[in-house]
Amino acid sequence: MNLQNIPNIKHLESDNFFLLAGPCAIENEEMAFRIAERLVTITDRLQIPLVFKGSFKKANRSRIDSFTGIGDEKALKILQKVSKEFNVPTVTDIHESSDADLAAAYVDVLQIPAFLVRQTDLVVAAAKTGKTVNLKKGQFMSPESMKHAVQKVLDCENENVMVTDRGTMFGYQDMIVDYRGIPTMQNYATTVLDITHSLQQPNQASGVTGGRPDLIETVAKAGIAVGVDGIFIETHFDPANAKSDGANMLHLDHFEPLMEKLVAIRQTVNKF
């Protein structure tokens, strides 16, 4: 895909990786604006193309009492306000076919969660909006199988499609990233590496997903070194009290130094 087809995306001339980043879920307007302002400041300084990420609802929770959102349209309107205030594109994930047109009215990129990427009706509904579609690779899928998910979007006459690796299940409670899959998937579409979800530890006895945020830098550095097109990172100024996925989010205070390191690695890789 051509990243220029994403409205308001900046710094494409920098030859940097691009970035999908933000909180796991939209909790309220103040938190979304606080995170977006910091991310825009950092990425403008480092010339990193940014798409602000935030889930308008979380449908795939382990427990029925887990936080799922503040209301669909309320959260989507906050994403729209972020886009207008900071002149930045936005991405959110959808879970049902009926979500596609609703979310497309507010955001620039529709994301298909990993658990749902084989749901043809959902993928087709997203593709038919004409928006850029980000397909998360299922934890249970090979990189090679993602070409079929990509083809579903292309068959809807929508060439604006990217794929995102978010790790592969390793046993019951851990994930691994097979970096061999990145060049494989780049044969099919622009490829992103989801750093923070690759470090989830699902299926905990508590019903709350765990994580290894201490390894975010390790996985991110490796992804940039092997030439991934973009990276996906969830971040929060108070992960311990975040309403969703706090266990594997990057603290916002650590975001800038990590980006500085990744830009330096990208500049080195670009020399070869």
XYZ file of C-alpha atoms in Angstrom:
272
model
C 0.000 0.000 0.000
C 0.981 3.646 -0.349
C 1.110 5.275 3.079
C 0.253 8.578 1.425
C -3.295 7.263 1.132
C -3.693 7.629 4.907
C -5.045 11.154 5.485
C -2.869 13.606 7.416
C 0.090 11.248 7.807
C 3.314 13.238 7.977
C 7.077 12.769 7.676
C 6.946 10.138 4.923
C 9.979 11.754 3.312
C 12.129 10.834 6.336
C 12.553 7.185 5.239
C 11.775 6.167 8.818
C 9.578 3.317 9.956
C 6.005 4.414 10.573
C 4.279 4.102 13.912
C 0.869 3.036 15.166
C 0.808 4.076 18.813
C -1.519 5.086 21.601
C -3.419 3.587 24.518
C -5.063 0.195 24.399
C -8.517 1.673 24.949
C -10.018 5.153 25.015
C -10.798 5.754 28.693
C -11.727 9.438 28.499
C -10.884 12.549 26.493
C -8.259 13.884 28.894
C -6.143 10.722 28.769
C -6.411 10.450 24.987
C -5.323 14.055 24.481
C -2.507 13.752 27.013
C -1.047 10.703 25.271
C -1.613 12.058 21.758
C 0.067 15.374 22.519
C 3.176 13.619 23.810
C 3.338 11.204 20.880
C 2.904 13.961 18.298
C 5.652 16.036 19.932
C 8.072 13.097 19.933
C 7.325 11.906 16.412
C 7.457 15.422 14.949
C 10.927 15.911 16.438
C 12.161 12.539 15.201
C 10.295 12.716 11.856
C 8.381 9.478 12.408
C 5.068 9.058 10.546
C 2.404 8.543 13.223
C -1.056 7.002 13.294
C -2.683 7.464 16.712
C -4.221 4.244 18.037
C -7.064 3.739 20.474
C -9.748 1.048 20.759
C -13.259 2.465 20.915
C -14.390 -0.755 22.571
C -12.786 -3.974 23.757
C -14.966 -6.904 22.789
C -12.449 -9.736 23.241
C -12.074 -9.772 27.036
C -11.306 -12.850 29.123
C -13.746 -11.959 31.890
C -17.265 -10.582 31.677
C -16.459 -7.927 34.293
C -13.472 -6.545 32.323
C -13.573 -2.985 30.979
C -14.998 -2.886 27.471
C -15.375 0.830 26.794
C -17.032 4.136 27.614
C -19.639 3.914 24.848
C -19.024 3.378 21.154
C -19.843 6.800 19.720
C -18.427 8.622 22.731
C -15.045 6.944 22.250
C -15.117 7.361 18.456
C -15.849 11.074 18.827
C -12.810 11.393 21.082
C -10.661 9.760 18.402
C -12.096 12.182 15.855
C -11.294 15.132 18.147
C -7.719 13.866 18.574
C -7.356 13.726 14.798
C -8.625 17.268 14.327
C -6.742 18.769 17.271
C -3.342 17.274 16.411
C -3.755 16.820 12.638
C -2.899 13.130 12.912
C -4.592 10.028 11.435
C -6.234 7.516 13.747
C -6.776 3.758 13.877
C -9.199 1.649 15.886
C -10.118 -2.026 15.877
C -13.526 -3.392 14.955
C -15.113 -6.655 16.026
C -18.363 -6.994 14.098
C -19.330 -6.236 10.513
C -21.709 -3.539 11.758
C -18.754 -1.746 13.386
C -17.105 -1.057 10.028
C -19.300 1.769 8.727
C -19.713 3.198 12.224
C -15.969 3.436 12.903
C -15.148 4.508 9.334
C -17.130 7.696 9.906
C -14.639 8.751 12.594
C -11.200 7.177 11.942
C -8.773 6.696 9.051
C -7.645 3.074 9.522
C -9.737 0.063 10.513
C -7.926 -2.718 12.333
C -9.013 -6.361 12.361
C -8.059 -8.084 15.639
C -5.866 -11.163 15.429
C -8.544 -13.506 16.752
C -10.929 -12.324 14.005
C -8.701 -12.035 10.946
C -10.222 -15.140 9.314
C -13.760 -13.757 9.643
C -14.484 -13.061 5.988
C -17.594 -10.938 6.541
C -15.711 -8.686 8.945
C -12.683 -8.254 6.670
C -14.893 -7.570 3.644
C -17.003 -5.049 5.562
C -13.854 -3.150 6.554
C -12.463 -3.279 3.019
C -15.676 -1.995 1.467
C -15.501 1.232 3.510
C -12.514 2.239 1.376
C -10.467 2.916 4.498
C -6.993 1.507 5.014
C -7.306 -1.914 6.653
C -4.762 -3.272 9.125
C -4.976 -7.064 9.422
C -3.497 -8.459 12.640
C -1.973 -11.913 12.065
C -3.739 -14.533 14.128
C -1.616 -16.041 16.893
C -2.598 -19.386 15.381
C -1.664 -18.544 11.772
C 1.485 -18.872 9.730
C 2.898 -15.817 7.961
C 2.178 -17.509 4.623
C -1.541 -17.811 5.403
C -1.886 -14.050 5.710
C -1.781 -13.706 1.933
C -5.355 -14.980 1.852
C -6.531 -12.347 4.324
C -4.808 -9.679 2.244
C -6.427 -11.023 -0.917
C -9.891 -10.607 0.612
C -9.245 -6.872 0.909
C -7.756 -6.618 -2.566
C -10.731 -8.485 -4.026
C -12.941 -5.695 -2.672
C -11.000 -3.266 -4.894
C -9.217 -1.788 -1.887
C -5.433 -1.724 -2.176
C -4.950 0.059 1.128
C -4.052 -2.928 3.275
C -1.296 -3.735 5.743
C -0.575 -6.739 7.962
C 0.658 -6.770 11.533
C 2.516 -9.578 13.272
C 1.682 -9.810 16.973
C 3.490 -12.988 17.883
C 2.577 -16.651 17.707
C 1.273 -18.833 20.533
C 4.010 -20.756 22.302
C 2.387 -23.207 24.658
C -0.626 -21.922 26.565
C 0.640 -18.757 28.237
C 3.336 -17.193 26.114
C 4.031 -15.661 22.717
C 7.045 -15.640 20.440
C 7.955 -13.502 17.424
C 9.333 -15.413 14.469
C 11.223 -12.698 12.595
C 11.380 -14.909 9.502
C 7.729 -14.049 8.989
C 8.379 -10.355 8.384
C 9.964 -10.658 4.908
C 7.409 -13.343 4.067
C 4.483 -11.056 4.828
C 6.176 -8.122 3.103
C 5.636 -10.082 -0.104
C 1.891 -9.604 0.426
C 1.544 -6.162 1.997
C 3.146 -3.417 4.064
C 4.139 -5.132 7.318
C 4.008 -3.925 10.904
C 5.317 -5.539 14.085
C 3.092 -5.206 17.140
C 5.650 -4.953 19.915
C 3.488 -4.843 23.014
C 0.940 -7.529 22.135
C 3.796 -9.832 21.148
C 4.804 -9.695 24.798
C 1.428 -10.615 26.226
C 1.083 -13.603 28.516
C -2.495 -14.759 27.867
C -4.643 -17.348 29.628
C -3.649 -16.407 33.160
C -5.574 -18.060 35.988
C -6.804 -14.628 37.108
C -8.513 -14.057 33.758
C -6.389 -10.927 33.230
C -3.704 -11.085 30.539
C -0.154 -10.607 31.756
C 2.859 -9.255 29.901
C 6.604 -8.617 29.713
C 7.050 -4.863 29.171
C 10.695 -5.230 30.197
C 11.300 -6.830 26.785
C 9.639 -4.117 24.670
C 12.963 -2.561 23.713
C 14.472 -5.936 22.794
C 11.643 -6.923 20.448
C 11.384 -3.439 18.939
C 15.098 -3.219 18.166
C 15.047 -6.617 16.493
C 12.031 -5.684 14.376
C 13.638 -2.508 13.066
C 16.910 -4.356 12.455
C 15.232 -6.921 10.191
C 13.518 -4.179 8.209
C 9.869 -4.115 9.276
C 7.936 -1.252 7.663
C 6.169 -0.063 10.792
C 5.787 -0.775 14.473
C 2.767 -0.859 16.755
C 3.142 0.067 20.428
C 0.520 0.644 23.082
C 1.514 3.236 25.660
C 0.029 4.912 28.729
C 1.184 7.420 31.337
C -0.031 5.087 34.118
C -0.008 1.478 32.864
C -0.584 0.043 36.318
C -3.990 1.719 36.447
C -4.921 1.474 32.772
C -8.323 -0.069 32.190
C -7.082 -2.517 29.543
C -3.792 -4.313 28.806
C -1.794 -2.355 31.354
C 0.473 -5.349 31.961
C 2.155 -5.092 28.561
C 1.949 -1.375 27.709
C 5.003 0.859 27.529
C 5.105 3.676 30.059
C 4.814 6.967 28.207
C 7.940 8.266 29.955
C 9.986 5.574 28.185
C 8.597 6.259 24.736
C 10.954 8.993 23.553
C 14.263 7.288 24.434
C 13.061 4.097 22.762
C 12.114 5.969 19.580
C 15.532 7.649 19.515
C 17.213 4.235 19.589
C 14.933 2.807 16.918
C 15.500 5.765 14.595
C 19.268 5.311 14.995
C 18.955 1.611 14.127
C 16.772 2.429 11.101
C 19.332 4.961 9.855
C 22.045 2.323 10.121
C 19.947 -0.314 8.346
C 19.174 2.144 5.551
C 22.887 2.338 4.732
C 22.987 -1.282 3.581
